[in-house]
Backbone as a chain_set.jsonl record, in Angstrom:
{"seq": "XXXXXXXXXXXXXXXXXXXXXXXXXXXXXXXXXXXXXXXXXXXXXXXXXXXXXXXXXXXXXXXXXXXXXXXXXXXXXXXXXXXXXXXXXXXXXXXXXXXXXXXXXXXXXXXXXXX", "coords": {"N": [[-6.971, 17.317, 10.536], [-8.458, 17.584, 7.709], [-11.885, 15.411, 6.421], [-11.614, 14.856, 3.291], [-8.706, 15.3, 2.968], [-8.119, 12.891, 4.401], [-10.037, 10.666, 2.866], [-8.257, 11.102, 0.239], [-5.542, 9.826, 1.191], [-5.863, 7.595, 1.602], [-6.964, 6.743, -0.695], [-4.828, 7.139, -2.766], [-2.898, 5.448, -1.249], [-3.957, 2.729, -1.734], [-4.507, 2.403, -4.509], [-1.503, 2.479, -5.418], [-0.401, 0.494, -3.693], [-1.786, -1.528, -4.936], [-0.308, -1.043, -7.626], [2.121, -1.606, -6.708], [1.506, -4.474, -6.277], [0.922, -5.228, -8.919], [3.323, -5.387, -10.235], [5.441, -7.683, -10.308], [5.313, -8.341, -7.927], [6.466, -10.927, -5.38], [4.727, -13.847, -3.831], [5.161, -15.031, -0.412], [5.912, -18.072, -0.979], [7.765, -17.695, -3.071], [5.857, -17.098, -5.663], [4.857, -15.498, -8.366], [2.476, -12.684, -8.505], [-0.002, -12.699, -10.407], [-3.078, -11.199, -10.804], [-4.821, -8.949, -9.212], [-7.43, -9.255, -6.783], [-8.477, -7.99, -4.445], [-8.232, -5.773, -2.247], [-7.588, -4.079, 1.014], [-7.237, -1.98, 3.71], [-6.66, -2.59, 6.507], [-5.536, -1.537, 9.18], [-4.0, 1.754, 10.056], [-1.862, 4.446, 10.702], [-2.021, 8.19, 11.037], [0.412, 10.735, 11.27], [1.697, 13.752, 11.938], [4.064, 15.937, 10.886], [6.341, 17.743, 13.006], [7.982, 19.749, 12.768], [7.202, 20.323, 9.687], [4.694, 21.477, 8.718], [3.586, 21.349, 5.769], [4.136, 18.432, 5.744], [3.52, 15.107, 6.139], [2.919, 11.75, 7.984], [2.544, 8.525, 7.332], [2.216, 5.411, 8.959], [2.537, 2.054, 10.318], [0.874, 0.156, 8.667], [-1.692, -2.011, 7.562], [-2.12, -4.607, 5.079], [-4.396, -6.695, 4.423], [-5.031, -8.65, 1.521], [-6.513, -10.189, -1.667], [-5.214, -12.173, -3.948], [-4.461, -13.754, -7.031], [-1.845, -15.794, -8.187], [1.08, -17.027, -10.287], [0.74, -20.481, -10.722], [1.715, -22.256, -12.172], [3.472, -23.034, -15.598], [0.415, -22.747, -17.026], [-1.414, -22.291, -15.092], [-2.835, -21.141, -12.348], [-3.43, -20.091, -9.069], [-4.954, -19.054, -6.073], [-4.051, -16.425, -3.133], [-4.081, -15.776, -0.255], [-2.558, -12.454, 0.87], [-0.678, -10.937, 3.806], [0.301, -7.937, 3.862], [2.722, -5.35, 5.083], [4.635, -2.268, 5.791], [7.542, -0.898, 5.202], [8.611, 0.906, 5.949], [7.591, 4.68, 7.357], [5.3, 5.848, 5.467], [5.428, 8.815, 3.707], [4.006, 11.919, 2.711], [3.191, 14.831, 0.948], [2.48, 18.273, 1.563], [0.39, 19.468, -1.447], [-0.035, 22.629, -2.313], [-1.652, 23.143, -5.406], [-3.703, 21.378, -5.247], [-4.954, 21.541, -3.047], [-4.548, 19.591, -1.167], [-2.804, 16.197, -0.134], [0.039, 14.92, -1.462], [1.004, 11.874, -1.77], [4.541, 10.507, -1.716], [5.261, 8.661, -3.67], [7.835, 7.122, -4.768], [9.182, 6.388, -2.407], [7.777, 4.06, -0.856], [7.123, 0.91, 0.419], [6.289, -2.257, 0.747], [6.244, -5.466, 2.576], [5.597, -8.928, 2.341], [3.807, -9.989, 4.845], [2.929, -12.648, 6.361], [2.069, -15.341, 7.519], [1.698, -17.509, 7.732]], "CA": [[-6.956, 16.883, 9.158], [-9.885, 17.389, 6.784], [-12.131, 14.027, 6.007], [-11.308, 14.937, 2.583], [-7.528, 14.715, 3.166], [-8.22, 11.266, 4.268], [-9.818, 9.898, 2.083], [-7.351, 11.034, -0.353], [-4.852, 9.269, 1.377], [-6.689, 5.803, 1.505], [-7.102, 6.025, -2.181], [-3.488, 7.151, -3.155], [-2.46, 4.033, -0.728], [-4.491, 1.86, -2.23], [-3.723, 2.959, -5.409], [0.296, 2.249, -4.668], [-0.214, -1.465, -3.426], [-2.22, -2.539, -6.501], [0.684, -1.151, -8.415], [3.034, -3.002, -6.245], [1.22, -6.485, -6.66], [1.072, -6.046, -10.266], [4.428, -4.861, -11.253], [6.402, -8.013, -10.175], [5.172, -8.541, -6.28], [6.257, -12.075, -5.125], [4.458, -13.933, -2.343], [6.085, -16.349, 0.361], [6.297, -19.452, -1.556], [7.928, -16.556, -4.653], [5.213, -17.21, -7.05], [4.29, -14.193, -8.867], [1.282, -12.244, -8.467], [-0.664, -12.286, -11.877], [-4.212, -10.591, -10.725], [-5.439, -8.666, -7.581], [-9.023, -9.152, -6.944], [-9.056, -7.636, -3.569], [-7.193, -4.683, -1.371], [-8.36, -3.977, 2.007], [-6.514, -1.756, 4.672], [-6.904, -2.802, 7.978], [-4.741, -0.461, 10.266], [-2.741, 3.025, 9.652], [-1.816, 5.438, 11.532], [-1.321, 9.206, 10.387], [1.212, 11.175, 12.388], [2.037, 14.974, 11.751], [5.522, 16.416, 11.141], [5.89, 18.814, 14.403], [8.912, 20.703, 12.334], [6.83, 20.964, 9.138], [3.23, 21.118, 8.596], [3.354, 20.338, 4.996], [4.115, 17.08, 5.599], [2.993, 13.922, 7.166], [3.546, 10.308, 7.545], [1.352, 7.067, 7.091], [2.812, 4.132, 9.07], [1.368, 0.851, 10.866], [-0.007, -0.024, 7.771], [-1.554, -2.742, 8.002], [-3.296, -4.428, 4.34], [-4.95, -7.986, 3.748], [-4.94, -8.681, -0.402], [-6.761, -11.094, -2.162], [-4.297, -12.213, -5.254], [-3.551, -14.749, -8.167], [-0.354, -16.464, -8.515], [0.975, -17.992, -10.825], [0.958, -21.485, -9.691], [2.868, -22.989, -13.233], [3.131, -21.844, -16.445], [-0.905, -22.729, -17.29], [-2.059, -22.679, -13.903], [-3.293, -20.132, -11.198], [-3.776, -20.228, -7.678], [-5.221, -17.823, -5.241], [-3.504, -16.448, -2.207], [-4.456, -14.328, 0.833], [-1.269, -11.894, 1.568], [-0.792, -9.723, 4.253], [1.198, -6.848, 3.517], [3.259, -4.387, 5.864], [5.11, -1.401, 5.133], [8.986, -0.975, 5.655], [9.162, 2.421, 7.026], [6.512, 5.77, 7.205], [5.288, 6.611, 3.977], [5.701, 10.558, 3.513], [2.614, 12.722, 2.221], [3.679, 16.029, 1.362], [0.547, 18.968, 0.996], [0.013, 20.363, -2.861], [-1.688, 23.662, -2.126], [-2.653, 23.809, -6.506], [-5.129, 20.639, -5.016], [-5.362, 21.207, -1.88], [-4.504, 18.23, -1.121], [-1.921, 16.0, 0.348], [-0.001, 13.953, -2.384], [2.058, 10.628, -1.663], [5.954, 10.485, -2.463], [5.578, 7.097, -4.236], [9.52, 6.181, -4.735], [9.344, 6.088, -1.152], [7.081, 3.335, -0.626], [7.912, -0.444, 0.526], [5.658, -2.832, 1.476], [6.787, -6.861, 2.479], [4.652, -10.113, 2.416], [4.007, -10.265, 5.997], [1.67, -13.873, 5.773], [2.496, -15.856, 8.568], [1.194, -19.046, 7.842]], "C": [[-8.398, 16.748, 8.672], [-10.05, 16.024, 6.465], [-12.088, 14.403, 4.295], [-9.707, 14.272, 2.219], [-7.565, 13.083, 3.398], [-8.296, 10.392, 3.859], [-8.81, 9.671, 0.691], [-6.392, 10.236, -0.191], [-4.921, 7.784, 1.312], [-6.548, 5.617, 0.307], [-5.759, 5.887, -2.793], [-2.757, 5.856, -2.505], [-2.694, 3.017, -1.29], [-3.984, 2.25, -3.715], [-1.824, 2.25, -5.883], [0.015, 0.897, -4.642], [-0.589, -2.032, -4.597], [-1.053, -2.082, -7.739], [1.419, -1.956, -8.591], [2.63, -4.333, -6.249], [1.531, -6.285, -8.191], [2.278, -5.675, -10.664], [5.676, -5.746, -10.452], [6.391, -8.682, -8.914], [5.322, -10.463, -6.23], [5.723, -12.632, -4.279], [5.542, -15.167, -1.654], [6.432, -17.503, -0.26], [7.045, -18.748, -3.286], [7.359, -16.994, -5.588], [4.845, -15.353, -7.406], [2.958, -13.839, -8.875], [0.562, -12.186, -10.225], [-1.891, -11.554, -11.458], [-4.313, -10.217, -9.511], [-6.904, -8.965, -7.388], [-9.568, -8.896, -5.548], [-7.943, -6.966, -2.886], [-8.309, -4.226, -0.41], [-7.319, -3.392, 3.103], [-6.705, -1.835, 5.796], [-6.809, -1.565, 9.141], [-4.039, 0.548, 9.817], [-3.097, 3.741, 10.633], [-1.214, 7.181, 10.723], [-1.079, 10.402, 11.359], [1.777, 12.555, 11.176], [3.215, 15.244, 11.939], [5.468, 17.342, 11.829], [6.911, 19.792, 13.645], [8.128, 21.294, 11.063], [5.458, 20.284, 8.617], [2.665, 20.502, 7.041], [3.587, 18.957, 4.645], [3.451, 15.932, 6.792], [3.0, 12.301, 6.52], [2.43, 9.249, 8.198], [2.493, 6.41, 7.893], [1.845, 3.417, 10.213], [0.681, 0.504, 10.171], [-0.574, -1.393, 7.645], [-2.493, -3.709, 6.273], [-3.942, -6.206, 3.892], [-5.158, -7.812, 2.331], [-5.051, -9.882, -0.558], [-6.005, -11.62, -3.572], [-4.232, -13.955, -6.199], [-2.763, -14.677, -8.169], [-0.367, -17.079, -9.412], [1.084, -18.968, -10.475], [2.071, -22.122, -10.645], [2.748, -22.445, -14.425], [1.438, -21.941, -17.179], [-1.69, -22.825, -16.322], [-2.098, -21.198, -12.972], [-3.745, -20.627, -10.042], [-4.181, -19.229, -6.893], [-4.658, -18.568, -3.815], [-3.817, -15.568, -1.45], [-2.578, -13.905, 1.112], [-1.586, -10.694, 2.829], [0.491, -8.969, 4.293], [1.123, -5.296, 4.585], [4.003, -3.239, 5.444], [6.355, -1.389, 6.17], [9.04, -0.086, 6.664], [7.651, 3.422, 6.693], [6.605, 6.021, 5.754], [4.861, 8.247, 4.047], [4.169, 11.21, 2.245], [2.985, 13.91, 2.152], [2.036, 16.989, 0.622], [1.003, 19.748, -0.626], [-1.02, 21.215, -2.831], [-2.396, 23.875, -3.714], [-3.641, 22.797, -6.453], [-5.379, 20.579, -3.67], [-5.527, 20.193, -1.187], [-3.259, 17.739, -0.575], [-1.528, 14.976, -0.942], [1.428, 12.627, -2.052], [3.775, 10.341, -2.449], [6.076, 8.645, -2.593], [7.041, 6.66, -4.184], [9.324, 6.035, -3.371], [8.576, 4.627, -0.506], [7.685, 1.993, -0.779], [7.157, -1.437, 1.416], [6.221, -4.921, 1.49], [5.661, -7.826, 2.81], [5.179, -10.013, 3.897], [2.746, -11.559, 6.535], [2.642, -14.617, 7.128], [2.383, -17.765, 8.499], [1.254, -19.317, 6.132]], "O": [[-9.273, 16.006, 9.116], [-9.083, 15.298, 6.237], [-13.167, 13.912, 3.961], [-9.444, 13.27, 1.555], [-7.086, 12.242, 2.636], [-7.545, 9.42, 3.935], [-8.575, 8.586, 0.159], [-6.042, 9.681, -1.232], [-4.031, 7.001, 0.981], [-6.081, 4.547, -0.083], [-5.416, 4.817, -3.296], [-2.018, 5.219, -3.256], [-1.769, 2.223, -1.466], [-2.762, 2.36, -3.816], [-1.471, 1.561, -6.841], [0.223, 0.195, -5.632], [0.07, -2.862, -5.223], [-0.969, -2.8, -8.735], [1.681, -2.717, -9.522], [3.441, -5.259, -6.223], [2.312, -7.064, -8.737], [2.264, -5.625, -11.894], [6.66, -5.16, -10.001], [7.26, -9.518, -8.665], [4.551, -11.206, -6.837], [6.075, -12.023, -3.269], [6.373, -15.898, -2.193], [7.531, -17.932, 0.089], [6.833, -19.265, -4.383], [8.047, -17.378, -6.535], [4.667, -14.375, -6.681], [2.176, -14.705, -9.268], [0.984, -11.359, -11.033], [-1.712, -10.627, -12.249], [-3.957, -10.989, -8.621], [-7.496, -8.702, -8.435], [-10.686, -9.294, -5.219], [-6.816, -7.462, -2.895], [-9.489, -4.025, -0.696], [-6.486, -4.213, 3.488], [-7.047, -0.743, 6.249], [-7.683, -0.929, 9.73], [-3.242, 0.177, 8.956], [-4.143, 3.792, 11.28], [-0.208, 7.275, 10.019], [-1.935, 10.953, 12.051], [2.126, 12.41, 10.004], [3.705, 14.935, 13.026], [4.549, 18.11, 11.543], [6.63, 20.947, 13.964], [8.136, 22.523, 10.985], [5.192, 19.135, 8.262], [1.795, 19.645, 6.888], [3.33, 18.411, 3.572], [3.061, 16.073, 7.951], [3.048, 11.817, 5.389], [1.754, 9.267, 9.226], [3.649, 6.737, 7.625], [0.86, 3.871, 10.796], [-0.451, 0.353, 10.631], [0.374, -2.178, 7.61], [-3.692, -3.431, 6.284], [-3.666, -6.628, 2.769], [-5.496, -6.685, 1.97], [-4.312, -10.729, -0.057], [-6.671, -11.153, -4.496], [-3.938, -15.05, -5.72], [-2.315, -13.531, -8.155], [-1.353, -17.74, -9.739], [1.761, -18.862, -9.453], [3.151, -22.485, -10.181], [2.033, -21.451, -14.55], [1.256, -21.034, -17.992], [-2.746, -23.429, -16.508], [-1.25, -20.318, -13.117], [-4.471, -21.621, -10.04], [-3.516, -18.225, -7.145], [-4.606, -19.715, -3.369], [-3.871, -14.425, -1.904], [-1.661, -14.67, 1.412], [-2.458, -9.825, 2.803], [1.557, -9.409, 4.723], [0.198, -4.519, 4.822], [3.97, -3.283, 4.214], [6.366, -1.679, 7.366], [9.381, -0.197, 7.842], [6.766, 3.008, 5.944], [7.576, 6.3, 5.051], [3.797, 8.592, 4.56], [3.69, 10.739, 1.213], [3.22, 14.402, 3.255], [1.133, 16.716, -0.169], [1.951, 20.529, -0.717], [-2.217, 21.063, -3.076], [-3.435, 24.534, -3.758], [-4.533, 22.885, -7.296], [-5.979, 19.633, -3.16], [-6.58, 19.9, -0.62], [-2.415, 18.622, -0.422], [-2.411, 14.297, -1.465], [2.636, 12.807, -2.203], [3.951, 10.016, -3.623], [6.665, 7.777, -1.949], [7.313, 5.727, -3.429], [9.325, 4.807, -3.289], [9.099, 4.236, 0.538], [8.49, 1.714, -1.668], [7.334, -1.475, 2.633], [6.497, -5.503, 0.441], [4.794, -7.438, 3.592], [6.356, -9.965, 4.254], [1.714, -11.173, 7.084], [3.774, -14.28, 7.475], [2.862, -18.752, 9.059], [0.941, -20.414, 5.669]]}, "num_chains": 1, "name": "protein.A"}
């Protein structure tokens, strides 16, 4: 895999999560996310389809996120989350960018915060 491809994939990931915080994401105590002010991927792994080469799959994702909550309705709180992913996220290649591009509906990441 080209370091091109890569970073493509980092950004399209990233990309994706800051969607998913702002469009609704609850954390452990279900307050709502109102602001991100930090995305950071720790761990992934990217694993090759052996049947077909245009595709490939992200999983072990691993992402620490710095976020606002709401805490009440005039109030904010910040929260560290860490966020996992359900299943492999799917990358299929677009030879008019040469490029690999992310099948977003597919994507599912859960507050995985421990403490």
């Amino acid at each position: 895999m080209r370091e091109k491809e890569q970073k493509k994939i980092l950004t399209d990931l990233l990309e994706v999560i800051n969607k998913i915080l702002k469009s609704g994401f609850k954390n452990r105590q279900h307050r709502l996310v109102d602001t991100v002010e930090q995305v950071q991927i720790q761990n992934y792994e990217i694993v090759e389809d052996e049947n077909d080469r245009d595709l490939i799959y992200v999983h072990n994702i691993l992402v620490t996120t710095r976020v606002f909550v709401i805490f009440s309705e005039d109030a904010k709180s910040s929260d560290n989350i860490i966020l996992k992913n359900q299943k492999p996220i799917p990358f299929r290649y677009n030879k008019d960018i040469d490029n690999y591009e992310i099948e977003e509906e597919t994507v599912f990441f859960f507050d995985a915060t421990t403490f």
